[in-house]
mmCIF file of C-alpha atoms and ligand atoms in Angstrom:
data_model
loop_
_atom_site.group_PDB
_atom_site.id
_atom_site.type_symbol
_atom_site.label_atom_id
_atom_site.label_comp_id
_atom_site.label_asym_id
_atom_site.label_seq_id
_atom_site.Cartn_x
_atom_site.Cartn_y
_atom_site.Cartn_z
ATOM 1 C CA MET A 1 -0.888 -7.697 4.010
ATOM 2 C CA GLU A 2 -4.352 -6.472 4.917
ATOM 3 C CA LYS A 3 -6.404 -6.775 1.723
ATOM 4 C CA THR A 4 -9.213 -4.473 2.780
ATOM 5 C CA ARG A 5 -9.421 -0.955 4.141
ATOM 6 C CA LYS A 6 -11.888 0.912 6.268
ATOM 7 C CA LEU A 7 -13.311 3.923 4.448
ATOM 8 C CA GLY A 8 -12.484 6.888 6.672
ATOM 9 C CA GLN A 9 -14.450 6.710 9.905
ATOM 10 C CA THR A 10 -17.478 5.102 8.269
ATOM 11 C CA ASP A 11 -18.619 1.514 8.693
ATOM 12 C CA MET A 12 -17.785 0.795 5.040
ATOM 13 C CA THR A 13 -14.990 -1.565 4.069
ATOM 14 C CA ILE A 14 -13.344 -1.476 0.651
ATOM 15 C CA THR A 15 -10.687 -3.545 -1.084
ATOM 16 C CA ALA A 16 -7.150 -2.185 -0.769
ATOM 17 C CA ILE A 17 -7.131 -1.790 -4.554
ATOM 18 C CA GLY A 18 -10.125 -0.223 -6.277
ATOM 19 C CA TYR A 19 -11.067 0.138 -9.929
ATOM 20 C CA GLY A 20 -10.992 3.511 -11.728
ATOM 21 C CA CYS A 21 -13.602 3.810 -14.491
ATOM 22 C CA MET A 22 -12.419 7.056 -16.103
ATOM 23 C CA GLY A 23 -10.424 5.537 -18.971
ATOM 24 C CA GLN A 24 -13.471 3.743 -20.355
ATOM 25 C CA THR A 25 -14.785 7.025 -21.749
ATOM 26 C CA HIS A 26 -12.252 9.796 -20.993
ATOM 27 C CA SER A 27 -8.600 10.872 -21.291
ATOM 28 C CA TYR A 28 -7.453 8.132 -23.649
ATOM 29 C CA GLY A 29 -9.228 9.221 -26.851
ATOM 30 C CA VAL A 30 -11.833 6.474 -26.795
ATOM 31 C CA VAL A 31 -15.340 5.669 -25.629
ATOM 32 C CA GLU A 32 -15.437 1.930 -25.069
ATOM 33 C CA ALA A 33 -18.564 -0.080 -25.886
ATOM 34 C CA GLU A 34 -21.132 -0.431 -23.113
ATOM 35 C CA LYS A 35 -21.480 -4.204 -23.242
ATOM 36 C CA ASP A 36 -17.689 -4.727 -23.101
ATOM 37 C CA MET A 37 -17.299 -2.440 -20.085
ATOM 38 C CA ILE A 38 -20.239 -3.963 -18.231
ATOM 39 C CA SER A 39 -18.741 -7.399 -18.749
ATOM 40 C CA LEU A 40 -15.293 -6.098 -17.688
ATOM 41 C CA MET A 41 -16.604 -4.589 -14.441
ATOM 42 C CA ARG A 42 -18.598 -7.711 -13.598
ATOM 43 C CA TYR A 43 -15.365 -9.602 -14.071
ATOM 44 C CA ALA A 44 -13.638 -7.092 -11.765
ATOM 45 C CA HIS A 45 -16.232 -7.869 -9.117
ATOM 46 C CA GLU A 46 -15.666 -11.609 -9.619
ATOM 47 C CA VAL A 47 -11.932 -11.068 -9.184
ATOM 48 C CA GLY A 48 -12.655 -9.281 -5.900
ATOM 49 C CA TYR A 49 -12.809 -5.507 -6.384
ATOM 50 C CA THR A 50 -15.485 -3.840 -4.240
ATOM 51 C CA PHE A 51 -14.588 -0.173 -4.814
ATOM 52 C CA PHE A 52 -15.416 1.599 -8.103
ATOM 53 C CA ASP A 53 -14.636 5.218 -8.971
ATOM 54 C CA THR A 54 -16.491 7.276 -11.581
ATOM 55 C CA ALA A 55 -17.560 10.897 -12.246
ATOM 56 C CA PRO A 56 -20.102 12.653 -14.453
ATOM 57 C CA ILE A 57 -17.383 14.688 -16.136
ATOM 58 C CA TYR A 58 -15.836 11.453 -17.485
ATOM 59 C CA GLY A 59 -18.732 11.459 -19.931
ATOM 60 C CA GLU A 60 -22.394 10.713 -19.448
ATOM 61 C CA ALA A 61 -21.805 7.026 -20.250
ATOM 62 C CA ASN A 62 -19.269 6.491 -17.459
ATOM 63 C CA GLU A 63 -21.701 6.457 -14.540
ATOM 64 C CA ARG A 64 -24.309 4.653 -16.639
ATOM 65 C CA TYR A 65 -21.953 1.758 -17.502
ATOM 66 C CA LEU A 66 -20.955 1.370 -13.862
ATOM 67 C CA GLY A 67 -24.532 1.492 -12.594
ATOM 68 C CA LYS A 68 -25.639 -1.205 -15.025
ATOM 69 C CA ALA A 69 -22.591 -3.362 -14.322
ATOM 70 C CA VAL A 70 -23.060 -3.458 -10.559
ATOM 71 C CA ALA A 71 -26.872 -3.515 -10.472
ATOM 72 C CA PRO A 72 -27.029 -7.287 -9.771
ATOM 73 C CA PHE A 73 -24.766 -6.921 -6.725
ATOM 74 C CA ARG A 74 -25.209 -3.249 -5.845
ATOM 75 C CA LYS A 75 -25.044 -3.750 -2.075
ATOM 76 C CA GLU A 76 -21.694 -5.551 -2.281
ATOM 77 C CA VAL A 77 -19.862 -2.598 -3.792
ATOM 78 C CA VAL A 78 -18.912 0.920 -2.820
ATOM 79 C CA ILE A 79 -19.575 3.432 -5.583
ATOM 80 C CA ALA A 80 -17.668 6.699 -5.565
ATOM 81 C CA THR A 81 -18.756 9.485 -7.875
ATOM 82 C CA LYS A 82 -18.196 13.231 -7.923
ATOM 83 C CA PHE A 83 -19.698 16.695 -8.212
ATOM 84 C CA GLY A 84 -18.412 20.191 -8.740
ATOM 85 C CA ILE A 85 -17.164 20.188 -12.349
ATOM 86 C CA VAL A 86 -20.205 20.954 -14.425
ATOM 87 C CA ASP A 87 -18.690 21.458 -17.852
ATOM 88 C CA GLU A 88 -15.910 19.918 -19.972
ATOM 89 C CA SER A 89 -14.472 23.414 -20.525
ATOM 90 C CA PHE A 90 -12.899 23.039 -17.059
ATOM 91 C CA PHE A 91 -10.173 20.968 -18.710
ATOM 92 C CA THR A 92 -9.220 23.931 -20.899
ATOM 93 C CA GLY A 93 -9.074 26.342 -17.987
ATOM 94 C CA ASN A 94 -12.639 27.669 -17.569
ATOM 95 C CA GLU A 95 -13.178 28.276 -13.832
ATOM 96 C CA ASP A 96 -16.874 28.997 -14.453
ATOM 97 C CA ALA A 97 -17.221 25.278 -15.047
ATOM 98 C CA LEU A 98 -16.869 24.802 -11.264
ATOM 99 C CA ASN A 99 -20.080 24.886 -9.270
ATOM 100 C CA SER A 100 -20.626 23.614 -5.736
ATOM 101 C CA SER A 101 -23.508 25.856 -4.734
ATOM 102 C CA ARG A 102 -26.179 24.067 -2.739
ATOM 103 C CA ASP A 103 -28.745 24.283 -5.553
ATOM 104 C CA SER A 104 -26.317 22.992 -8.141
ATOM 105 C CA ILE A 105 -25.149 20.082 -5.957
ATOM 106 C CA ARG A 106 -28.774 19.069 -5.391
ATOM 107 C CA GLN A 107 -29.278 18.870 -9.151
ATOM 108 C CA GLN A 108 -25.942 17.123 -9.697
ATOM 109 C CA VAL A 109 -26.615 14.408 -7.143
ATOM 110 C CA ASP A 110 -30.030 13.627 -8.587
ATOM 111 C CA ALA A 111 -28.588 13.426 -12.101
ATOM 112 C CA SER A 112 -25.837 11.039 -10.918
ATOM 113 C CA LEU A 113 -28.323 8.844 -9.057
ATOM 114 C CA LYS A 114 -30.398 8.607 -12.211
ATOM 115 C CA ARG A 115 -27.448 7.722 -14.466
ATOM 116 C CA LEU A 116 -26.168 5.195 -11.927
ATOM 117 C CA GLY A 117 -29.640 3.708 -11.564
ATOM 118 C CA THR A 118 -29.307 3.591 -7.800
ATOM 119 C CA ASP A 119 -30.939 5.385 -4.894
ATOM 120 C CA TYR A 120 -27.758 6.082 -2.946
ATOM 121 C CA ILE A 121 -24.117 6.981 -3.608
ATOM 122 C CA ASP A 122 -21.645 5.501 -1.133
ATOM 123 C CA LEU A 123 -18.943 8.131 -1.472
ATOM 124 C CA TYR A 124 -19.515 11.558 -3.031
ATOM 125 C CA TYR A 125 -16.426 13.639 -3.808
ATOM 126 C CA GLN A 126 -16.158 17.294 -4.551
ATOM 127 C CA HIS A 127 -14.099 16.846 -7.732
ATOM 128 C CA ARG A 128 -12.566 20.338 -7.568
ATOM 129 C CA ILE A 129 -13.251 23.147 -5.136
ATOM 130 C CA ASP A 130 -15.460 26.007 -6.271
ATOM 131 C CA PRO A 131 -13.805 29.352 -5.404
ATOM 132 C CA LYS A 132 -17.282 30.884 -5.110
ATOM 133 C CA THR A 133 -18.473 28.522 -2.352
ATOM 134 C CA GLU A 134 -17.060 28.276 1.175
ATOM 135 C CA PRO A 135 -16.017 24.826 2.438
ATOM 136 C CA GLU A 136 -18.463 25.062 5.370
ATOM 137 C CA GLU A 137 -21.354 25.549 2.959
ATOM 138 C CA VAL A 138 -20.339 22.539 0.851
ATOM 139 C CA ALA A 139 -19.932 20.425 3.992
ATOM 140 C CA GLN A 140 -23.367 21.529 5.182
ATOM 141 C CA THR A 141 -24.876 20.432 1.872
ATOM 142 C CA MET A 142 -23.116 17.073 2.273
ATOM 143 C CA ALA A 143 -24.580 16.696 5.775
ATOM 144 C CA GLU A 144 -28.044 17.299 4.326
ATOM 145 C CA LEU A 145 -27.517 14.708 1.580
ATOM 146 C CA ILE A 146 -26.321 12.165 4.138
ATOM 147 C CA LYS A 147 -29.383 12.856 6.252
ATOM 148 C CA ALA A 148 -31.615 12.456 3.199
ATOM 149 C CA GLY A 149 -29.982 9.070 2.467
ATOM 150 C CA LYS A 150 -28.775 10.137 -0.983
ATOM 151 C CA ILE A 151 -25.102 9.729 -0.076
ATOM 152 C CA ARG A 152 -23.403 7.726 2.678
ATOM 153 C CA ALA A 153 -20.122 9.637 2.949
ATOM 154 C CA TRP A 154 -18.208 12.383 1.224
ATOM 155 C CA GLY A 155 -14.718 13.351 0.156
ATOM 156 C CA VAL A 156 -12.669 15.933 -1.717
ATOM 157 C CA SER A 157 -10.243 15.817 -4.597
ATOM 158 C CA PHE A 158 -7.278 18.173 -4.966
ATOM 159 C CA ALA A 159 -8.506 20.466 -2.173
ATOM 160 C CA PRO A 160 -6.058 22.560 -0.107
ATOM 161 C CA GLU A 161 -5.294 21.430 3.440
ATOM 162 C CA GLU A 162 -6.988 24.424 5.076
ATOM 163 C CA TYR A 163 -10.133 23.805 3.042
ATOM 164 C CA ILE A 164 -10.200 20.174 4.200
ATOM 165 C CA ARG A 165 -9.861 21.170 7.852
ATOM 166 C CA ARG A 166 -12.676 23.709 7.630
ATOM 167 C CA ALA A 167 -15.013 21.360 5.766
ATOM 168 C CA HIS A 168 -14.182 18.405 8.039
ATOM 169 C CA SER A 169 -15.127 20.412 11.120
ATOM 170 C CA VAL A 170 -18.700 20.746 9.777
ATOM 171 C CA CYS A 171 -19.223 17.265 8.267
ATOM 172 C CA LYS A 172 -16.540 14.570 8.508
ATOM 173 C CA ILE A 173 -14.608 13.895 5.301
ATOM 174 C CA SER A 174 -14.064 10.168 4.694
ATOM 175 C CA ALA A 175 -11.663 10.227 1.742
ATOM 176 C CA ILE A 176 -9.454 12.466 -0.287
ATOM 177 C CA GLU A 177 -8.601 11.567 -3.862
ATOM 178 C CA ASN A 178 -5.300 12.987 -5.074
ATOM 179 C CA MET A 179 -2.608 11.853 -7.457
ATOM 180 C CA TYR A 180 0.027 9.558 -5.972
ATOM 181 C CA SER A 181 2.555 7.111 -7.409
ATOM 182 C CA PHE A 182 6.306 6.543 -7.805
ATOM 183 C CA VAL A 183 6.345 9.625 -10.052
ATOM 184 C CA ALA A 184 3.992 11.791 -7.927
ATOM 185 C CA ARG A 185 5.089 11.734 -4.296
ATOM 186 C CA GLN A 186 4.373 15.363 -3.424
ATOM 187 C CA ASP A 187 1.642 14.461 -0.901
ATOM 188 C CA GLU A 188 3.810 12.322 1.371
ATOM 189 C CA GLY A 189 4.776 15.162 3.707
ATOM 190 C CA THR A 190 1.468 17.037 3.555
ATOM 191 C CA TYR A 191 -1.705 15.053 2.883
ATOM 192 C CA PHE A 192 -0.448 11.795 4.422
ATOM 193 C CA PRO A 193 -0.029 13.339 7.898
ATOM 194 C CA LEU A 194 -3.374 15.095 7.455
ATOM 195 C CA CYS A 195 -5.120 11.793 6.671
ATOM 196 C CA GLU A 196 -3.483 10.219 9.724
ATOM 197 C CA GLU A 197 -4.569 13.077 11.961
ATOM 198 C CA LEU A 198 -8.172 13.255 10.733
ATOM 199 C CA GLY A 199 -8.785 9.535 10.050
ATOM 200 C CA ILE A 200 -9.257 10.037 6.319
ATOM 201 C CA THR A 201 -8.634 7.436 3.585
ATOM 202 C CA TYR A 202 -6.227 8.522 0.842
ATOM 203 C CA VAL A 203 -7.441 7.293 -2.544
ATOM 204 C CA SER A 204 -4.658 7.472 -5.057
ATOM 205 C CA ALA A 205 -5.614 8.491 -8.588
ATOM 206 C CA CYS A 206 -3.376 7.563 -11.531
ATOM 207 C CA PRO A 207 -1.384 5.050 -9.423
ATOM 208 C CA LEU A 208 0.243 3.621 -12.551
ATOM 209 C CA ALA A 209 0.973 7.108 -13.884
ATOM 210 C CA LYS A 210 -1.418 6.399 -16.746
ATOM 211 C CA GLY A 211 0.287 3.090 -17.483
ATOM 212 C CA TYR A 212 3.840 4.463 -17.475
ATOM 213 C CA LEU A 213 4.865 2.434 -14.417
ATOM 214 C CA SER A 214 3.903 -0.834 -16.117
ATOM 215 C CA ASN A 215 7.006 -0.403 -18.300
ATOM 216 C CA ARG A 216 4.870 -1.345 -21.303
ATOM 217 C CA TYR A 217 4.978 2.035 -23.053
ATOM 218 C CA ALA A 218 8.157 2.713 -25.006
ATOM 219 C CA ALA A 219 9.310 6.034 -26.437
ATOM 220 C CA GLY A 220 7.699 6.403 -29.833
ATOM 221 C CA THR A 221 4.438 4.663 -28.845
ATOM 222 C CA LYS A 222 1.665 6.145 -30.981
ATOM 223 C CA TYR A 223 -1.344 7.364 -28.997
ATOM 224 C CA ARG A 224 -4.853 7.910 -30.324
ATOM 225 C CA GLU A 225 -6.068 11.439 -30.925
ATOM 226 C CA GLY A 226 -7.398 12.712 -27.590
ATOM 227 C CA ASP A 227 -5.080 10.507 -25.513
ATOM 228 C CA TRP A 228 -3.521 12.878 -22.972
ATOM 229 C CA ARG A 229 -0.315 10.849 -22.872
ATOM 230 C CA ALA A 230 0.703 12.201 -26.280
ATOM 231 C CA ASP A 231 1.338 15.579 -24.568
ATOM 232 C CA MET A 232 2.871 14.360 -21.314
ATOM 233 C CA ASN A 233 6.649 14.718 -20.799
ATOM 234 C CA LEU A 234 6.663 11.421 -18.975
ATOM 235 C CA PHE A 235 5.799 9.506 -22.141
ATOM 236 C CA GLN A 236 8.293 11.258 -24.421
ATOM 237 C CA LYS A 237 11.807 9.938 -25.036
ATOM 238 C CA GLU A 238 13.347 12.476 -22.614
ATOM 239 C CA GLY A 239 10.989 11.459 -19.798
ATOM 240 C CA ILE A 240 11.559 7.779 -20.399
ATOM 241 C CA ASP A 241 15.361 8.186 -20.588
ATOM 242 C CA HIS A 242 15.425 10.444 -17.541
ATOM 243 C CA ASN A 243 13.555 7.947 -15.380
ATOM 244 C CA ARG A 244 15.588 4.922 -16.424
ATOM 245 C CA ALA A 245 16.949 4.384 -12.883
ATOM 246 C CA LEU A 246 13.402 4.342 -11.463
ATOM 247 C CA MET A 247 12.162 1.857 -14.044
ATOM 248 C CA ASP A 248 15.256 -0.307 -13.461
ATOM 249 C CA LEU A 249 14.457 -0.335 -9.749
ATOM 250 C CA ILE A 250 10.823 -1.325 -10.391
ATOM 251 C CA THR A 251 11.671 -4.034 -12.923
ATOM 252 C CA GLU A 252 14.399 -5.421 -10.666
ATOM 253 C CA PHE A 253 11.840 -5.742 -7.853
ATOM 254 C CA ALA A 254 9.329 -7.263 -10.264
ATOM 255 C CA GLU A 255 11.803 -10.011 -11.145
ATOM 256 C CA ARG A 256 12.726 -10.552 -7.519
ATOM 257 C CA LYS A 257 9.074 -10.875 -6.404
ATOM 258 C CA GLN A 258 7.923 -12.713 -9.563
ATOM 259 C CA ALA A 259 5.473 -9.927 -10.189
ATOM 260 C CA THR A 260 4.927 -7.341 -12.928
ATOM 261 C CA PRO A 261 6.144 -3.723 -12.681
ATOM 262 C CA ALA A 262 2.507 -2.543 -12.400
ATOM 263 C CA GLN A 263 2.011 -4.891 -9.445
ATOM 264 C CA ILE A 264 5.135 -3.527 -7.741
ATOM 265 C CA ALA A 265 3.847 0.041 -8.181
ATOM 266 C CA LEU A 266 0.539 -0.909 -6.530
ATOM 267 C CA ALA A 267 1.977 -3.205 -3.845
ATOM 268 C CA TRP A 268 4.423 -0.463 -2.822
ATOM 269 C CA GLU A 269 1.494 1.926 -2.213
ATOM 270 C CA ILE A 270 -0.674 -0.369 -0.157
ATOM 271 C CA THR A 271 2.297 -1.562 1.877
ATOM 272 C CA LYS A 272 3.406 1.992 2.533
ATOM 273 C CA LYS A 273 0.315 3.183 4.405
ATOM 274 C CA PRO A 274 -2.714 1.332 5.769
ATOM 275 C CA TYR A 275 -5.000 4.119 4.597
ATOM 276 C CA LEU A 276 -3.814 4.225 0.962
ATOM 277 C CA VAL A 277 -6.140 2.871 -1.731
ATOM 278 C CA PRO A 278 -4.886 3.006 -5.334
ATOM 279 C CA ILE A 279 -7.563 2.866 -8.048
ATOM 280 C CA PRO A 280 -5.877 1.789 -11.302
ATOM 281 C CA GLY A 281 -8.008 1.854 -14.422
ATOM 282 C CA THR A 282 -7.832 -0.532 -17.327
ATOM 283 C CA THR A 283 -10.007 -1.586 -20.230
ATOM 284 C CA LYS A 284 -8.278 -5.001 -20.495
ATOM 285 C CA ARG A 285 -9.526 -8.108 -18.745
ATOM 286 C CA ASP A 286 -6.096 -9.609 -18.018
ATOM 287 C CA ARG A 287 -4.941 -6.322 -16.478
ATOM 288 C CA VAL A 288 -8.029 -6.125 -14.249
ATOM 289 C CA LYS A 289 -6.766 -9.324 -12.634
ATOM 290 C CA GLU A 290 -3.084 -8.431 -12.783
ATOM 291 C CA ASN A 291 -3.661 -5.123 -10.991
ATOM 292 C CA PHE A 292 -5.888 -6.607 -8.304
ATOM 293 C CA GLU A 293 -3.429 -9.413 -7.605
ATOM 294 C CA ALA A 294 -0.878 -6.842 -6.499
ATOM 295 C CA VAL A 295 -2.443 -7.409 -3.063
ATOM 296 C CA THR A 296 -0.676 -10.774 -2.992
ATOM 297 C CA VAL A 297 2.790 -9.258 -3.511
ATOM 298 C CA GLU A 298 4.452 -9.035 -0.104
ATOM 299 C CA LEU A 299 7.105 -6.344 0.284
ATOM 300 C CA THR A 300 9.025 -6.674 3.542
ATOM 301 C CA GLU A 301 10.022 -3.774 5.747
ATOM 302 C CA SER A 302 13.607 -4.043 4.575
ATOM 303 C CA GLU A 303 12.522 -4.109 0.909
ATOM 304 C CA MET A 304 10.379 -1.012 1.493
ATOM 305 C CA SER A 305 13.399 0.720 3.061
ATOM 306 C CA GLU A 306 15.563 -0.352 0.139
ATOM 307 C CA ILE A 307 13.068 1.237 -2.274
ATOM 308 C CA GLU A 308 12.828 4.410 -0.150
ATOM 309 C CA GLU A 309 16.608 4.722 -0.029
ATOM 310 C CA ALA A 310 16.935 4.280 -3.803
ATOM 311 C CA LEU A 311 14.152 6.816 -4.468
ATOM 312 C CA SER A 312 15.786 9.386 -2.220
ATOM 313 C CA HIS A 313 18.740 9.590 -4.642
ATOM 314 C CA MET A 314 16.657 9.864 -7.792
ATOM 315 C CA ASP A 315 15.730 12.954 -9.694
ATOM 316 C CA ILE A 316 12.427 11.925 -11.274
ATOM 317 C CA VAL A 317 10.441 13.450 -14.126
ATOM 318 C CA GLY A 318 7.065 13.616 -12.455
ATOM 319 C CA MET A 319 3.481 13.790 -13.507
ATOM 320 C CA SER A 320 1.626 17.083 -13.525
ATOM 321 C CA ARG A 321 -1.595 16.209 -15.280
ATOM 322 C CA GLY A 322 -4.052 13.486 -14.351
HETATM 323 N N1 NAP B 401 -9.940 12.873 -8.883
HETATM 324 C C1 NAP B 401 -9.329 13.173 -10.000
HETATM 325 O O1 NAP B 401 -9.224 14.323 -10.378
HETATM 326 C C2 NAP B 401 -8.764 12.054 -10.840
HETATM 327 C C3 NAP B 401 -7.819 12.335 -11.837
HETATM 328 C C4 NAP B 401 -7.341 11.286 -12.597
HETATM 329 C C5 NAP B 401 -7.777 9.984 -12.338
HETATM 330 N N2 NAP B 401 -8.693 9.746 -11.374
HETATM 331 C C6 NAP B 401 -9.163 8.379 -11.064
HETATM 332 O O2 NAP B 401 -8.049 7.489 -11.065
HETATM 333 C C7 NAP B 401 -8.332 6.385 -11.922
HETATM 334 C C8 NAP B 401 -7.071 5.871 -12.575
HETATM 335 O O3 NAP B 401 -6.405 6.923 -13.241
HETATM 336 P P1 NAP B 401 -5.823 6.890 -14.724
HETATM 337 O O4 NAP B 401 -6.636 6.072 -15.652
HETATM 338 O O5 NAP B 401 -5.560 8.302 -15.066
HETATM 339 O O6 NAP B 401 -4.385 6.236 -14.545
HETATM 340 P P2 NAP B 401 -3.772 4.822 -14.139
HETATM 341 O O7 NAP B 401 -4.735 3.971 -13.453
HETATM 342 O O8 NAP B 401 -2.491 5.160 -13.488
HETATM 343 O O9 NAP B 401 -3.430 4.190 -15.552
HETATM 344 C C9 NAP B 401 -4.405 3.773 -16.448
HETATM 345 C C10 NAP B 401 -3.727 3.540 -17.789
HETATM 346 O O10 NAP B 401 -2.768 2.508 -17.651
HETATM 347 C C11 NAP B 401 -3.071 1.403 -18.476
HETATM 348 N N3 NAP B 401 -2.913 0.205 -17.616
HETATM 349 C C12 NAP B 401 -3.641 -0.152 -16.537
HETATM 350 N N4 NAP B 401 -3.167 -1.290 -15.993
HETATM 351 C C13 NAP B 401 -2.094 -1.640 -16.730
HETATM 352 C C14 NAP B 401 -1.184 -2.718 -16.672
HETATM 353 N N5 NAP B 401 -1.282 -3.655 -15.740
HETATM 354 N N6 NAP B 401 -0.203 -2.770 -17.630
HETATM 355 C C15 NAP B 401 -0.097 -1.812 -18.578
HETATM 356 N N7 NAP B 401 -0.930 -0.769 -18.688
HETATM 357 C C16 NAP B 401 -1.933 -0.684 -17.773
HETATM 358 C C17 NAP B 401 -4.492 1.596 -18.939
HETATM 359 O O11 NAP B 401 -4.605 1.196 -20.290
HETATM 360 P P3 NAP B 401 -5.484 -0.069 -20.761
HETATM 361 O O12 NAP B 401 -6.896 0.336 -20.615
HETATM 362 O O13 NAP B 401 -5.045 -0.224 -22.178
HETATM 363 O O14 NAP B 401 -5.078 -1.197 -19.886
HETATM 364 C C18 NAP B 401 -4.683 3.104 -18.880
HETATM 365 O O15 NAP B 401 -4.250 3.695 -20.077
HETATM 366 C C19 NAP B 401 -9.337 6.931 -12.921
HETATM 367 O O16 NAP B 401 -10.108 5.915 -13.512
HETATM 368 C C20 NAP B 401 -10.157 7.861 -12.072
HETATM 369 O O17 NAP B 401 -11.171 7.110 -11.436
HETATM 370 C C21 NAP B 401 -9.182 10.767 -10.618
#
């Protein structure tokens, strides 16, 4: 299997599996220590990852940790960060926390560059669309930032199809970042064809469904305060019982391929489409390696069809929150 991917229509190449930084400081009820995360991400680079995903809204430390970690080999990696969510209150429904006006983006990009300790961002995503700003205006701002050398390429996350088409016609979009996994397949018939048509890379967020697909989280697992999984149906007894057939399928394939369930979940994605790039996150050294080594798991065409056929008969409790 091809172990690297071209990033949209740019001249950048990234590994087929990237590393998601969010969980170091967000969504799991913990802010990990800086020195541990720097060491972890340097290890990730040693293992082979060249694509790292962060965002300011994951906490001020998130971009800072990444910037420090990759400083010694900055040119060898592709850093993706984001703009558009300017306040934590977004997560509790405040739409005023969205801002993609030209003036705001100019401030946001400078703040990210400073925290990252770099003078350019390789891939700059609009994290969520701002209902107050037209896609053409955002794309125009991106074109200006590219021209100024502050960013090399741009993308969108959870944007509607029409929005993507309008923005792309002004300044080419290189990547979209949406949620995709065995329990979140809603984009297969919509965003996948769009990526094919426009030459866009599909970066899949939460590819392990927040760890669920590793089969290492049983019903009754206690989560820290602030860990979103405590409120997700998927991680409750009903969700786990309901998806038993799916987990049986994944674990059966794991045994057959001498791999782990997490590796099957990732290998299935990168085998499925040549433009898919999952970005699992982990704070554990052994899992950094385990996840990356999913690129060595070969799933044949007939095994992919077998999985597709089995999935088509399953009613799956999905994932609605990333
Ligand atoms: N654009 C967006 O709006 C958006 C939304 C959500 C996520 N994202 C991006 O996607 C990245 C990944 O998303 P995510 O963290 O939500 O979900 P994920 O990658 O599907 O899962 C991460 C969780 O799974 C655990 N894990 C990772 N590898 C494992 C393994 N091999 N075995 C068992 N458990 C494992 C991690 O815990 P440990 O640390 O304990 O290993 C962590 O709790 C984020 O870092 C972020 O960059 C983007």
